[in-house]
GROMACS .gro file of C-alpha atoms in nm:
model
  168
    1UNK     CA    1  11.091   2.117   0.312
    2UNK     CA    2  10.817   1.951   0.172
    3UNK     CA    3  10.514   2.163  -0.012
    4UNK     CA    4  10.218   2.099   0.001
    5UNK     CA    5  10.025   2.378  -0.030
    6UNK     CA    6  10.084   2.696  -0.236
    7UNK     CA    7   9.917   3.040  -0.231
    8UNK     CA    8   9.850   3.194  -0.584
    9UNK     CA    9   9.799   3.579  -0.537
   10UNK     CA   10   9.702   3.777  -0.805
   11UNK     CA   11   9.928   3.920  -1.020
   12UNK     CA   12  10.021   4.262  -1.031
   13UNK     CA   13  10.016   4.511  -1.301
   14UNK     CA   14  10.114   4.883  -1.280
   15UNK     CA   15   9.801   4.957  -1.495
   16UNK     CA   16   9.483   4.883  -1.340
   17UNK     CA   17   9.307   4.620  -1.561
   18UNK     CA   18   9.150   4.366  -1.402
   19UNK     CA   19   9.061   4.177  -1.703
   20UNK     CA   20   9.444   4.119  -1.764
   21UNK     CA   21   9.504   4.015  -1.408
   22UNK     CA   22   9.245   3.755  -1.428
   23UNK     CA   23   9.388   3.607  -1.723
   24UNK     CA   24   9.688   3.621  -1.663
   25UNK     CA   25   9.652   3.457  -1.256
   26UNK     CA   26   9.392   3.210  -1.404
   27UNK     CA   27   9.675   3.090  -1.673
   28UNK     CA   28   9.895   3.036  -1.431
   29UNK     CA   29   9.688   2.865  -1.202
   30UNK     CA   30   9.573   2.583  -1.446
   31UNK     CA   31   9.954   2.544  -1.514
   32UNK     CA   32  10.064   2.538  -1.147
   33UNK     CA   33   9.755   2.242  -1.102
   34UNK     CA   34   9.897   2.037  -1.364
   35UNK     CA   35  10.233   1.946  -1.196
   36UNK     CA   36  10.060   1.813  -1.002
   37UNK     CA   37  10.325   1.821  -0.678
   38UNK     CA   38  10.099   2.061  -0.482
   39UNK     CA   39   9.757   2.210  -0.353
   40UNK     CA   40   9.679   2.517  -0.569
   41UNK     CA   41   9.499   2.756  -0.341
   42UNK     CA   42   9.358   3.101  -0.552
   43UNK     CA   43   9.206   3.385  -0.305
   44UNK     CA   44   8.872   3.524  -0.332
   45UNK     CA   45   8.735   3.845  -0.298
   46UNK     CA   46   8.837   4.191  -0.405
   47UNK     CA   47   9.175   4.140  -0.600
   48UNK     CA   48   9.306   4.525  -0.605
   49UNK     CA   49   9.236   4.527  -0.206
   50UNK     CA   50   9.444   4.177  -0.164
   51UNK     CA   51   9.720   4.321  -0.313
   52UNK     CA   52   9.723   4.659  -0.165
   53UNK     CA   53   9.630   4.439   0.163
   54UNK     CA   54   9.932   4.235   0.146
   55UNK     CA   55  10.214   4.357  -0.006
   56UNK     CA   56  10.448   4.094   0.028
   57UNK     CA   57  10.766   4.173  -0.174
   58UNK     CA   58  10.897   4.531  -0.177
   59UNK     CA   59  11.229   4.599  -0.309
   60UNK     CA   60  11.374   4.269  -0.314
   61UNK     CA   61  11.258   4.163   0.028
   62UNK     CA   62  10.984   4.051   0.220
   63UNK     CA   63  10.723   4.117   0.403
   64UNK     CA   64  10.734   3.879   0.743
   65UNK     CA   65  10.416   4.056   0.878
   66UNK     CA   66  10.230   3.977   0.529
   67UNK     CA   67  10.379   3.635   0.502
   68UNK     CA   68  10.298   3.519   0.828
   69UNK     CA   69   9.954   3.628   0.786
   70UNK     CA   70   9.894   3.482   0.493
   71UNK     CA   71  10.010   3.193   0.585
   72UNK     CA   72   9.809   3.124   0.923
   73UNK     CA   73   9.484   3.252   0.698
   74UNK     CA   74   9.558   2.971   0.410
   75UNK     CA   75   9.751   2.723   0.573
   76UNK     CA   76   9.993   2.703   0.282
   77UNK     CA   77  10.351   2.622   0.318
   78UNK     CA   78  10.460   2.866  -0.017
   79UNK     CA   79  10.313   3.168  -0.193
   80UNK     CA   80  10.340   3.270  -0.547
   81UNK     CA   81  10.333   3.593  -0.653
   82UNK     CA   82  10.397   3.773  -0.996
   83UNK     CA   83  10.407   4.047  -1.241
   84UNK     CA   84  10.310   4.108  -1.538
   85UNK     CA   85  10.571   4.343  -1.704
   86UNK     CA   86  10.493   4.356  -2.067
   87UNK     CA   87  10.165   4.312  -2.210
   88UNK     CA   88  10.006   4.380  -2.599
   89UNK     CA   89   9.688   4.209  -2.651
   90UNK     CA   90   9.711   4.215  -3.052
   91UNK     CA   91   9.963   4.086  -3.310
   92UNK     CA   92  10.214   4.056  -3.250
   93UNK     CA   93  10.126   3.955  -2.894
   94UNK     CA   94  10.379   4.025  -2.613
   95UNK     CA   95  10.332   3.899  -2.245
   96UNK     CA   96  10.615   3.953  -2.001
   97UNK     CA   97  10.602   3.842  -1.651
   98UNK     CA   98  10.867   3.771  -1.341
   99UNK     CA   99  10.743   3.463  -1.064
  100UNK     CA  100  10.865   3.404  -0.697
  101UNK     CA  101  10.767   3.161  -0.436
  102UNK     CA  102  10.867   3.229  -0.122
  103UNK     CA  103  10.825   2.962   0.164
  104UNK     CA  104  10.626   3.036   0.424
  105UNK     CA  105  10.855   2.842   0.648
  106UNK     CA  106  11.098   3.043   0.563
  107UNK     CA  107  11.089   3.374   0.401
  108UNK     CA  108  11.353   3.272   0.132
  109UNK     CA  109  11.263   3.263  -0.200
  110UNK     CA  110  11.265   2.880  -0.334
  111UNK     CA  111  11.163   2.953  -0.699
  112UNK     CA  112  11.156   3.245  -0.937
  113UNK     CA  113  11.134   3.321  -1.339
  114UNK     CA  114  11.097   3.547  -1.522
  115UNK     CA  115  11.076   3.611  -1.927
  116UNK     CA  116  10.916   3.850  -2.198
  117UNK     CA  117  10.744   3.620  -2.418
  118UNK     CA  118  10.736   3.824  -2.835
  119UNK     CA  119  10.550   3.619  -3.032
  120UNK     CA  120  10.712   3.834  -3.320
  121UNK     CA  121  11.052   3.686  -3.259
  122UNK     CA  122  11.140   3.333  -3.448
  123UNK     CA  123  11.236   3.171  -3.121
  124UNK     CA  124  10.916   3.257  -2.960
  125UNK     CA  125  10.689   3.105  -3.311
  126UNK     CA  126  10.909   2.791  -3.235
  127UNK     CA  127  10.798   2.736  -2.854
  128UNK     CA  128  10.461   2.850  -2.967
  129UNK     CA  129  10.469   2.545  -3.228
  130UNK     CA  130  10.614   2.300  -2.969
  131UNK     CA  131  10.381   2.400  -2.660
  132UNK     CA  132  10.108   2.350  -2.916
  133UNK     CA  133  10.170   2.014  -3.066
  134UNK     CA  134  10.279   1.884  -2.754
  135UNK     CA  135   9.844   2.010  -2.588
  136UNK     CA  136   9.644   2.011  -2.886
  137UNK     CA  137   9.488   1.804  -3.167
  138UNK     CA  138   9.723   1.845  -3.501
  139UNK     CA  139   9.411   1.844  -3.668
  140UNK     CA  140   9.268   2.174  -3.471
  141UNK     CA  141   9.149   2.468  -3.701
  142UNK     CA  142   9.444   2.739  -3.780
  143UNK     CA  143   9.686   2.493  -3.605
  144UNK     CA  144   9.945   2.632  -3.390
  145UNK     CA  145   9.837   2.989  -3.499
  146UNK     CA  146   9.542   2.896  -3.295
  147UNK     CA  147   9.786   3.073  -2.984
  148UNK     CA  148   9.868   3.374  -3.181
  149UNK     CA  149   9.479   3.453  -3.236
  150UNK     CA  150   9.374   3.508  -2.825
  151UNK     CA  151   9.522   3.672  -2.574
  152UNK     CA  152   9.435   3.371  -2.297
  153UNK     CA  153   9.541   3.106  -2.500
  154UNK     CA  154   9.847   3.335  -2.558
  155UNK     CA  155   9.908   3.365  -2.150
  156UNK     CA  156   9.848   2.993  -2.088
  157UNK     CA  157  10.168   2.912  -2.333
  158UNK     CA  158  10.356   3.163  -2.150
  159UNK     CA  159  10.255   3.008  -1.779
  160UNK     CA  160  10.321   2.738  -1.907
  161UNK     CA  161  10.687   2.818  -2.010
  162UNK     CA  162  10.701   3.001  -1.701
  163UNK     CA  163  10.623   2.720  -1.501
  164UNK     CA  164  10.828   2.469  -1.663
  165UNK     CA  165  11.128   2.595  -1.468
  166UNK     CA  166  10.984   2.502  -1.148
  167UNK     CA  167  11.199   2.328  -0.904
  168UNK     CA  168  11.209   2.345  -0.533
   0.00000   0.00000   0.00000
């Protein structure tokens, strides 16, 4: 199956922030662009009514109706959805989120990933360091520390950890 065409939805959170959604969607998205195998398509309009709109995993399975929909509406061949299961904004940050793409062929799931991202843990600083020597200038003010100081910056090192593990 070849794809060619994904569907980003925006993430969910139990607490109703949309702020955090944003980020957190608009991290990933940049992140799902830059590999770079695929179309990148990001709904618009009222995010809290899309999701309540189109539920379309619910205990471990899917929703056909919601899938099918979505899919004749976007013309995508996968959707993405996620959730964001651990979040503190301030040191030391903490972003957790689980991934899926299910293929709107189909309706099996032909990526997920999930992970809880404590930038208070050594092994976290380290991926932090590598993530940001490997997209910024050495040179940049505060360094890799640069991450630890901003919540987006901190989501766009975890999408992009996240995202890494994509394979289909």
């Amino acid at each position: 199956m070849q794809i060619r065409r994904v569907l980003l939805l925006p993430f969910e959170y139990n607490i109703d922030r949309e702020a955090v959604i944003d980020e957190v969607t608009e991290a990933f998205s940049v992140e799902l662009r830059k590999i770079g195998s695929f179309e990148v398509v990001v709904p618009t309009g009222n995010k809290t009514a899309l999701l309540s709109e189109h539920e379309i995993w619910n205990k471990g399975s899917v929703n056909i109706n919601t899938l099918v929909g979505l899919e004749k509406k976007y013309d995508v061949d996968a959707i993405i959805f996620g959730n964001i299961t651990h979040y503190r904004p301030y040191e030391p940050m903490l972003l957790g989120v689980k991934v899926g793409m299910i293929s709107t062929d189909t309706g099996s799931v032909v990526w997920s990933a999930d992970g809880v991202f404590d930038s208070n843990e050594n092994e976290v600083a380290e991926l932090v360091k590598q993530y940001f020597e490997s997209t910024h200038q050495k040179s940049a003010l505060y360094g890799w520390k640069l991450i630890l100081l901003s919540m987006r910056r901190y989501s766009q090192f975890v999408a992009n950890q996240i995202t890494e593990t994509l394979q289909y």
